[in-house]
Coordinates of C-alpha atoms and ligand atoms in Angstrom, one line a residue:
X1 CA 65.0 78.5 21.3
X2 CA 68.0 80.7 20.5
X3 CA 71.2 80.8 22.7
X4 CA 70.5 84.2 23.8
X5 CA 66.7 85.5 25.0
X6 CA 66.2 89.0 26.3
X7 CA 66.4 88.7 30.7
X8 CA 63.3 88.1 32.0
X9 CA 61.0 91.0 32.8
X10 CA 62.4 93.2 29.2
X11 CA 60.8 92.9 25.7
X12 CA 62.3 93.8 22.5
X13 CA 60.1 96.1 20.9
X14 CA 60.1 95.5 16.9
X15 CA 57.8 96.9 14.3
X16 CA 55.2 97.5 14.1
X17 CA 54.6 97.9 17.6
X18 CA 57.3 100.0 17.6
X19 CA 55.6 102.4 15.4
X20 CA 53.2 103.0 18.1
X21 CA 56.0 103.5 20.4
X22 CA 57.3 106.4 18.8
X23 CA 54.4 107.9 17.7
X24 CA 53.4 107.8 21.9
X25 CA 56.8 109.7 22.2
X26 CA 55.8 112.3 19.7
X27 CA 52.8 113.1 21.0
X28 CA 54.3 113.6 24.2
X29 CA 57.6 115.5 22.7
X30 CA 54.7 117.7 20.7
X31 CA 52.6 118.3 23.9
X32 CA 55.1 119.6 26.7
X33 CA 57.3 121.0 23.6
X34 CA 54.3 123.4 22.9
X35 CA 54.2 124.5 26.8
X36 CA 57.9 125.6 26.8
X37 CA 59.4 122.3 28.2
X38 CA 63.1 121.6 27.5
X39 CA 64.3 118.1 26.9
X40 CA 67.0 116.4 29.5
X41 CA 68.7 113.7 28.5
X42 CA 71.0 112.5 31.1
X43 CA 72.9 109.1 32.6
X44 CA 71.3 106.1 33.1
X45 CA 73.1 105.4 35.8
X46 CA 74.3 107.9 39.0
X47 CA 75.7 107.4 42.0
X48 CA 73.2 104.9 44.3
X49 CA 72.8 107.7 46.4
X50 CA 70.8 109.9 44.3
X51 CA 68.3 107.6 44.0
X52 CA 68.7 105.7 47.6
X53 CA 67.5 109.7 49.0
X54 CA 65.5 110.9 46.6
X55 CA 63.1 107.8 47.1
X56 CA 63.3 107.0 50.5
X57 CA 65.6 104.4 51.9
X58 CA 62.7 102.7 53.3
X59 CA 61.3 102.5 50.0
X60 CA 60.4 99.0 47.8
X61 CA 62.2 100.6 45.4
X62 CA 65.4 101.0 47.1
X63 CA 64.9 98.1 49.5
X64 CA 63.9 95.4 47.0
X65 CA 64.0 96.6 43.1
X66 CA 67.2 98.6 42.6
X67 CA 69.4 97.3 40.1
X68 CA 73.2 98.5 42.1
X69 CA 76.6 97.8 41.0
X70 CA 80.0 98.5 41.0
X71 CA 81.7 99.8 38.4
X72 CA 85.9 99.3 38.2
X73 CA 86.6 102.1 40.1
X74 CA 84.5 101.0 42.5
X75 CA 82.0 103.5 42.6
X76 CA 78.3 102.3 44.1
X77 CA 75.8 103.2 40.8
X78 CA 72.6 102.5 40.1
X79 CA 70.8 102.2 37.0
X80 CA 67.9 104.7 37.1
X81 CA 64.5 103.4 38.1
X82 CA 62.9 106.5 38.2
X83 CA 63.3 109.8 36.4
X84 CA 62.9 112.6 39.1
X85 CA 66.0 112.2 41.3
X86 CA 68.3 112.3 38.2
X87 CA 66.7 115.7 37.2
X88 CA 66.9 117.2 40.6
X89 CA 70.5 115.9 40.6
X90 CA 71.4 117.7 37.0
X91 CA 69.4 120.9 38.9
X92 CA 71.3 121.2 41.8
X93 CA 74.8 120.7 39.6
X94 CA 74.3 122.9 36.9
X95 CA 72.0 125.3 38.6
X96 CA 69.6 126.8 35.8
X97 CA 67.6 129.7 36.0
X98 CA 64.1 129.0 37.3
X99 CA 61.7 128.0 36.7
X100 CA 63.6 125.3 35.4
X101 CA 60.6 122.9 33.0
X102 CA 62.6 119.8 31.9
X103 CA 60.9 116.8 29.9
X104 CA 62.6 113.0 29.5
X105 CA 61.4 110.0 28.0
X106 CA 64.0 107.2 29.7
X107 CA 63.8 103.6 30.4
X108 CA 63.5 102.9 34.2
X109 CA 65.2 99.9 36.0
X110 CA 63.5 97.5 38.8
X111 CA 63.5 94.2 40.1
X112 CA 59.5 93.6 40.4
X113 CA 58.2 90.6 39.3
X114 CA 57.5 90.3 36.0
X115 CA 53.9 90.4 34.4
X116 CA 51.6 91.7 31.9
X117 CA 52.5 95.6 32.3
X118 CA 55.0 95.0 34.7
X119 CA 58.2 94.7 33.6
X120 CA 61.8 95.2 35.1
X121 CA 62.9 97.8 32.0
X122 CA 60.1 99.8 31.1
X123 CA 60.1 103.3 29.7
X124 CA 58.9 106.6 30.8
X125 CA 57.8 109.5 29.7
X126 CA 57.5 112.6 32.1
X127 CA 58.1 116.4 33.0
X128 CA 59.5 117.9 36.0
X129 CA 59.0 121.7 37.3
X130 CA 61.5 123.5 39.5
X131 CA 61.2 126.6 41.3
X132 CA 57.5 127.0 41.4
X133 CA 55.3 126.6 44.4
X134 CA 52.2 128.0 42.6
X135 CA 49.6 125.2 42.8
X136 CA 48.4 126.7 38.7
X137 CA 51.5 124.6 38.2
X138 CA 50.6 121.3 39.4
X139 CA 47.4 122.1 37.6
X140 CA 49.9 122.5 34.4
X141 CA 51.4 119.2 34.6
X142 CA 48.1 117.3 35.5
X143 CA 46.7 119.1 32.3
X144 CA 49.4 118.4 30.0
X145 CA 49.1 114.4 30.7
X146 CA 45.4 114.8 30.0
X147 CA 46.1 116.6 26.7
X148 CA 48.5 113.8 26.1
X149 CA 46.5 111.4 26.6
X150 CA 43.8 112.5 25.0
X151 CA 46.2 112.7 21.6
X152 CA 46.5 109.1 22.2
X153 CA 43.2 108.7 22.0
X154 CA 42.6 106.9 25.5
X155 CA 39.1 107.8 26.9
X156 CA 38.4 104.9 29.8
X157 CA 41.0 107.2 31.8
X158 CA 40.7 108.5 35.4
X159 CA 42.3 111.4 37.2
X160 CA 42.5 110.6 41.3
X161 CA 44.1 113.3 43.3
X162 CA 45.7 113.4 46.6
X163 CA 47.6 116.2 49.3
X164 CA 50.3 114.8 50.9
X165 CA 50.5 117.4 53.5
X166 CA 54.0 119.1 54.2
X167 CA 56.7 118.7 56.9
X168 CA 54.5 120.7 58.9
X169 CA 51.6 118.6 59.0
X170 CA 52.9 115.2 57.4
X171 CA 54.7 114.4 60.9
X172 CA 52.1 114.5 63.0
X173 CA 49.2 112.5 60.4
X174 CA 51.9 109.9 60.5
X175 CA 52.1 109.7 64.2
X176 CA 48.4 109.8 64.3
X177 CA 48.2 107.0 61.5
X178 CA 51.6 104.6 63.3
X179 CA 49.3 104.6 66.6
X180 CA 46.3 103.5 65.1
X181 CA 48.8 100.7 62.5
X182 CA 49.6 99.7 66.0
X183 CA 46.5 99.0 67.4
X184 CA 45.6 96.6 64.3
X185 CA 49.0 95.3 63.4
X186 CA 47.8 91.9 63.8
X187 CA 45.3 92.8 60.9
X188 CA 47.7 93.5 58.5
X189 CA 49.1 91.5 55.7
X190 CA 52.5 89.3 56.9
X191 CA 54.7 92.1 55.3
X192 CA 53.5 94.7 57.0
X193 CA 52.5 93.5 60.2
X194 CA 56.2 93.6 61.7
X195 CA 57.3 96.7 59.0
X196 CA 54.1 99.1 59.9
X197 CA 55.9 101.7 62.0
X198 CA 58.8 102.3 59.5
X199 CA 56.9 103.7 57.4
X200 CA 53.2 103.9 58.0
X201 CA 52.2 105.8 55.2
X202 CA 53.4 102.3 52.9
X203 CA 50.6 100.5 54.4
X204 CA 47.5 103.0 53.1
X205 CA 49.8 102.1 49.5
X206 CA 49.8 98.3 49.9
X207 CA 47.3 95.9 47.8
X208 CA 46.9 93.5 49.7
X209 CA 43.1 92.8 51.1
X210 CA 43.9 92.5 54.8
X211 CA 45.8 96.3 54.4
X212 CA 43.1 97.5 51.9
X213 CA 40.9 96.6 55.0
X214 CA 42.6 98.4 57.6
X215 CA 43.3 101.2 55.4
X216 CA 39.4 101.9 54.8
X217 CA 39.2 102.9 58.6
X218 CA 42.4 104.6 58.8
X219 CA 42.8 108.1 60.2
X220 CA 42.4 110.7 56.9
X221 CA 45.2 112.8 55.6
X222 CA 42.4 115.6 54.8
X223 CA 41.4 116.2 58.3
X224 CA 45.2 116.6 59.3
X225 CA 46.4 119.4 56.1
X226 CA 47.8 122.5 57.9
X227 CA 45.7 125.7 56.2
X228 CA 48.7 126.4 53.7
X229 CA 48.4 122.7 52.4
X230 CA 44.6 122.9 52.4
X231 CA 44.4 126.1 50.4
X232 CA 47.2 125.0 47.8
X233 CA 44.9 122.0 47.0
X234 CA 41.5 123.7 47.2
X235 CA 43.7 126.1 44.3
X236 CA 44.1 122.7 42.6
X237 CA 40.9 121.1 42.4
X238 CA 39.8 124.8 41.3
X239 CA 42.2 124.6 38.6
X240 CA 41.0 121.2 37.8
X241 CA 37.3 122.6 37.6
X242 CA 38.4 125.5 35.4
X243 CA 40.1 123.7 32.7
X244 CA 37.4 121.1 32.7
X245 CA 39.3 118.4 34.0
X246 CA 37.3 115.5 36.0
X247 CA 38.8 114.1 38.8
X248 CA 38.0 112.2 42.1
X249 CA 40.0 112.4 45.1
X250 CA 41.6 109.5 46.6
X251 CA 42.6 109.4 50.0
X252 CA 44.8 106.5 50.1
X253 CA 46.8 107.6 47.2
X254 CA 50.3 108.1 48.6
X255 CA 52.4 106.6 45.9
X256 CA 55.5 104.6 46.6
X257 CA 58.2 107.4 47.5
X258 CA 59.1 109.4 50.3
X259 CA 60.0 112.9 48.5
X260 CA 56.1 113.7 47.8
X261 CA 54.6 116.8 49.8
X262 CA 51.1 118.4 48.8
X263 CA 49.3 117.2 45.3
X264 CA 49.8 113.6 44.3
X265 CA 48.1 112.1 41.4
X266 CA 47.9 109.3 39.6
X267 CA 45.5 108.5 36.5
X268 CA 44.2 104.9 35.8
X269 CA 43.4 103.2 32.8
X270 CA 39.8 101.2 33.5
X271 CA 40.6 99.4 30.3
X272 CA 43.5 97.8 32.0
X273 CA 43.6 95.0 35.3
X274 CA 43.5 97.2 38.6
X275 CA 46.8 96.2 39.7
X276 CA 49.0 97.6 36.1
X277 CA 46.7 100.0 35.8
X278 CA 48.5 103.6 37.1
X279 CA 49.3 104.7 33.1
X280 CA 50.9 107.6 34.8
X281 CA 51.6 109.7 37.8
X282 CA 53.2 112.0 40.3
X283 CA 53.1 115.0 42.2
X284 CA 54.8 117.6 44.3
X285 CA 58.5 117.2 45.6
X286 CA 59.2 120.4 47.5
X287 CA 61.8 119.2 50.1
X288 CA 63.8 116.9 47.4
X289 CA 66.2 119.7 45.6
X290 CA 67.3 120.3 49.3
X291 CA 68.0 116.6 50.0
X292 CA 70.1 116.3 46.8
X293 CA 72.2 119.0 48.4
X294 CA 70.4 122.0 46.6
X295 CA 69.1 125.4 48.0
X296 CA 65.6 125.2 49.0
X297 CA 63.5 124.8 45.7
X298 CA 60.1 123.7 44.9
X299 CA 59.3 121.2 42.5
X300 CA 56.3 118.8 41.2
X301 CA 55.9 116.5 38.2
X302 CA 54.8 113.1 36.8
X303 CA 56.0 110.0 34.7
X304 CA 53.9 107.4 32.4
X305 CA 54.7 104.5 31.7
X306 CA 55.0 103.9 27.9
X307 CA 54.1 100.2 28.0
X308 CA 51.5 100.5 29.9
X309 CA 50.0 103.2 27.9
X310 CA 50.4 101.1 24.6
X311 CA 48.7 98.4 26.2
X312 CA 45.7 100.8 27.6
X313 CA 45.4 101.5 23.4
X314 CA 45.4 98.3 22.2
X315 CA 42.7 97.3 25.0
X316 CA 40.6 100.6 24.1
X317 CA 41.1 99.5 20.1
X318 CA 42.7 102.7 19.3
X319 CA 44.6 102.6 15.9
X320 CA 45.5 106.3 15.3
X321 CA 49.2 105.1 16.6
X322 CA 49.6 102.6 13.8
X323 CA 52.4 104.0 11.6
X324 CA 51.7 105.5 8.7
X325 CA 51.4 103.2 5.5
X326 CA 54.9 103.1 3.0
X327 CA 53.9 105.4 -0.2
X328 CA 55.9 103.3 -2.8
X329 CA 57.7 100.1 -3.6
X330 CA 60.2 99.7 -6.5
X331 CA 60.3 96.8 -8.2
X332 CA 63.4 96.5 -10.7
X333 CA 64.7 93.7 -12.6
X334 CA 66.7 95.6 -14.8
X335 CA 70.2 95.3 -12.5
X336 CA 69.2 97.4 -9.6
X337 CA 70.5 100.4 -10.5
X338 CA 67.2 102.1 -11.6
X339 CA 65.7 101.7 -7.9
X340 CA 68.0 102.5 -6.4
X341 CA 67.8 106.0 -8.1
X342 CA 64.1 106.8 -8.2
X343 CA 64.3 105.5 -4.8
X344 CA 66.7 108.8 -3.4
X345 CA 64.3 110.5 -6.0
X346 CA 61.1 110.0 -4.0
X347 CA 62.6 109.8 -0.5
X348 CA 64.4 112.9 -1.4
X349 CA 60.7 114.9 -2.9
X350 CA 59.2 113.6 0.5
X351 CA 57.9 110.2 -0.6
X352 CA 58.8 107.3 1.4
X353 CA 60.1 104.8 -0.5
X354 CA 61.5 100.9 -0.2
X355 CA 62.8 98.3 -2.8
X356 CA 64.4 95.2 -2.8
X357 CA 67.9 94.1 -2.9
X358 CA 70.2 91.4 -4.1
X359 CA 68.3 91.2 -7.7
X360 CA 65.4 88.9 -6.6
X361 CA 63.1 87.9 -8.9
X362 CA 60.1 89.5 -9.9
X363 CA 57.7 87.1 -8.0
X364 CA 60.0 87.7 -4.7
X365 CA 60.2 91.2 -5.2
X366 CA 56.2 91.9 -5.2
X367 CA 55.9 89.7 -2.2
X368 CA 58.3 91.8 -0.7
X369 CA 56.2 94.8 -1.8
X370 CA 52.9 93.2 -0.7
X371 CA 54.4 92.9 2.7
X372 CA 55.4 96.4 2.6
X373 CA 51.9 97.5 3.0
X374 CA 53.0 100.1 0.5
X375 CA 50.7 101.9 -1.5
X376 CA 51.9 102.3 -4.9
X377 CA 54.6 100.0 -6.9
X378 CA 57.0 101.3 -9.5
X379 CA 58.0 98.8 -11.6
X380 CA 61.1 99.0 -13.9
X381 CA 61.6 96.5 -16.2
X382 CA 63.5 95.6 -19.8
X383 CA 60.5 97.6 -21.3
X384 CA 60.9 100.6 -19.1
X385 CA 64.2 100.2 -19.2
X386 CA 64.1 100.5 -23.1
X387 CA 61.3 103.4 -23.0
X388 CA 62.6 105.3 -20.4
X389 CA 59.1 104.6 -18.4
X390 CA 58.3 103.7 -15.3
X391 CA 55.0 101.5 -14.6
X392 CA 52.8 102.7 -11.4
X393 CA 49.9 100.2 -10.0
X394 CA 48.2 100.1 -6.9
X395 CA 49.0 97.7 -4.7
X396 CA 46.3 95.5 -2.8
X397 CA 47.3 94.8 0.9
X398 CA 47.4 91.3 2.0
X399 CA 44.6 90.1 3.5
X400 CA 45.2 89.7 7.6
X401 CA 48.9 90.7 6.9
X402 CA 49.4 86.8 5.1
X403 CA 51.5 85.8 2.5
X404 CA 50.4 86.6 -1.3
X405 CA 52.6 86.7 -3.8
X406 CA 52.2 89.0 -6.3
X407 CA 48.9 90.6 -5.6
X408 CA 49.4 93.5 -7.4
X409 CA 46.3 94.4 -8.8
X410 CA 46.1 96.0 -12.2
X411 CA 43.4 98.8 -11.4
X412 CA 45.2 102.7 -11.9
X413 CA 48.0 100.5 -13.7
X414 CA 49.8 103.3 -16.0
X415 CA 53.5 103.9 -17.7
X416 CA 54.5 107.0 -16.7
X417 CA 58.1 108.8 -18.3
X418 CA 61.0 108.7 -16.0
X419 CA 61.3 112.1 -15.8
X420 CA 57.4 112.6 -14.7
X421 CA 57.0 110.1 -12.6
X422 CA 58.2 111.2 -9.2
X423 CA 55.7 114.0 -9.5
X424 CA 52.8 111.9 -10.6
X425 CA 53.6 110.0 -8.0
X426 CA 53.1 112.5 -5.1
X427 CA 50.0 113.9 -7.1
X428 CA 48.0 110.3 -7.1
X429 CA 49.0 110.1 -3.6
X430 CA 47.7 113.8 -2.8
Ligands
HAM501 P1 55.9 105.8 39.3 O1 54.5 105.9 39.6 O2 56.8 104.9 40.1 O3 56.5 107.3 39.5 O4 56.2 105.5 37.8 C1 55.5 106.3 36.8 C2 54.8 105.3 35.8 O5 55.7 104.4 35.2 C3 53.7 104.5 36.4 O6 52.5 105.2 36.5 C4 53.6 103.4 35.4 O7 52.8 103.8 34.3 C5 55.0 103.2 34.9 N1 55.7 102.1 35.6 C6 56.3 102.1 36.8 N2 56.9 100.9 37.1 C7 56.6 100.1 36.0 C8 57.0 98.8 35.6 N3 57.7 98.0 36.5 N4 56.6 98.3 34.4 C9 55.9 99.1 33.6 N5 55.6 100.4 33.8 C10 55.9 100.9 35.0 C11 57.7 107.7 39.2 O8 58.6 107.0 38.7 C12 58.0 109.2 39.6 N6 59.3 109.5 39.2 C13 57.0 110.0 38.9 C14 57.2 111.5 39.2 C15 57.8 112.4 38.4 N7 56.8 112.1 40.3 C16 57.1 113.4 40.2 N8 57.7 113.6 39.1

């Protein structure tokens, strides 16, 4: 084992996962891009505050998963677990005009315990709408994931939706809700049973069987929505219907901070275990610019979780993510020199292009090219040198990614003048 191992809960992500990983990004960077969504990129790290209000301080997050610190000035930071506070904060200082439509693709910092799709960095990708109360926008966002993830190519997905209520009606559902967590607080699981009335609304959130039970009889949010939150989701779920969207509401979906008011959603991957297997989610935050110290300003968004997106691929066998294969490998054992120029040559007409360093042998280079995956080799050597030729062949890819040396295979083998061959190149690859 080496002297240094990434901390527990991270993962290094190398190629080729990492392939998949960035093509994930640009699907998402193509989708929002396309629907007039500006990328933020901003700190990692803010003052604990930001993050302490914006979630809640009652909040798992802030109470058991924040990563604070002091720096040497000794301010109180935080590395960013979460995406939305840190937008709201770069809203309320630089004030855009609205409707302000941001995008970010960040890692995210919490102290959970570790485990298959639960990690303590993980990375998100999400969007975040200011100044709009129209519900068409929550429909937006909720779209825009599904188009995302239907890029992907994830089908086993599903869309559950949830209204929050507002400060109107929210107070007295939870009043309603902390006197009936009273009555069964024995019921409840060992966490919960002296934490209830802090914050009831955790409980309908919490996985644990003896909660789960008590949930199932709990008071509903539905029958509590004042008439301005029951239209603005009926607008919703209309929106939903028009654009074709399936859904299924979910009454106990309250999600794990404090700044949500009306829609909530979350979608699930069914290819994944039940408890990693929110790929995304969100909602509306219309009280949060105003506890970040903003003027009163509607907002609503979502994040999805990278990781957990690859792994919902990989379970669902999708392989559009894979990176595309290299084009060429150059093979020289004339010196070097001659790679390293028709190299630039094909990189530069839009070819990618490796080669191998150091003047290896000719055996070692094709095993390099064989692991390349690359389609073509261009092989340079005392004969091409003194023809001014280059030799093209296909190349066969190694069985189950193993070790072949030199498995070229002779079949399209031709010599090809110098001058020609970056052209014949891109043609035999068209
Ligand atoms: P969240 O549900 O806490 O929401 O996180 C968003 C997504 O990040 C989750 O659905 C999941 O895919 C992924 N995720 C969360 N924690 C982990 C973890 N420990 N390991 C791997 N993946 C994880 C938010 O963070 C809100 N800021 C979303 C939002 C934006 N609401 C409104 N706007």
């Amino acid at each position: 084992m080496s002297a240094f191992q990434a901390p527990t809960g991270t993962r290094d992500v190398l190629a080729p996962e990492s392939a998949r990983f960035a093509a994930v990004i640009a699907h998402f960077a193509d989708t929002v891009g396309r629907a007039n969504y500006g990328l933020v990129v901003s700190p990692m790290f803010e003052d604990e505050a930001v993050f302490r209000r914006g979630a809640g301080e009652q909040t798992d997050l802030v109470t058991k998963e924040m990563y604070v610190f002091s720096d040497r000035g000794g301010r109180t930071l935080a590395l960013r677990p979460e995406g939305t506070a840190s937008i709201v904060r770069a809203f309320v200082q630089h004030h855009p005009l609205v409707p302000f439509k941001a995008w970010y693709c960040t890692p995210a910092f919490r102290y959970e315990r570790p485990q298959a799709g639960r990690y303590r960095q993980h990375h998100q990708l999400g969007v975040e709408v200011l100044g709009v109360a129209d519900a068409d926008v929550d429909v937006e966002v909720i779209a825009l994931y599904a188009r995302f993830l239907a890029k992907v190519g994830l089908e086993r997905v599903e869309l559950k939706v949830n209204s929050m209520g507002d400060r109107e009606c929210m107070p007295a559902y939870k009043a309603t809700l902390a006197a009936y967590l009273g009555d069964h607080a024995r019921e409840l699981c060992d966490e919960h049973a002296t934490s209830h009335a802090n914050n009831p609304l955790r409980v309908l959130d919490c996985k644990k069987p003896e909660c789960r039970a008590v949930a199932a009889g709990a008071p509903r949010l539905s029958e509590s929505l004042c008439e301005p939150c029951a239209s603005h989701f009926a607008r919703v779920l209309e929106g939903l219907d028009a654009l074709g969207l399936a859904w299924v509401r979910d009454e106990l979906l309250v999600r794990g901070f404090d700044y949500y008011t009306r829609t909530t959603f979350e979608f699930a991957s069914h290819a994944l275990e039940s408890a990693q297997n929110a790929i995304g989610g969100g909602g509306r935050y219309d009280g949060l610019v105003e506890l970040l110290g903003g003027p009163a300003t509607p907002g609503v968004g979502f994040g999805a979780g990278i990781e957990r997106i690859l792994l919902a691929a990989e379970a669902e066998g999708i392989s559009r993510l894979d990176g595309a294969a290299l084009d060429v490998f150059v093979v020289d054992i004339t010196g070097g020199g001659a790679a390293r120029d028709l190299t630039d040559e094909l990189r530069r007409a839009g070819i990618s292009a490796d080669r191998a360093f150091d003047r290896r042998s000719l055996k070692s280079q094709f095993k390099q090219a064989d692991r390349s995956g690359a389609r073509l080799a261009c092989i340079i050597g005392p004969d091409e040198e003194a023809t001014n030729t280059v030799t093209v062949r296909g190349l066969r890819r190694p069985a189950g990614g193993e070790d072949v040396a030199a498995t070229s295979s002779d079949e399209g083998q031709e010599r090809i003048d110098r001058d020609r061959v970056v052209a014949a190149i891109a043609g035999r690859l068209a």
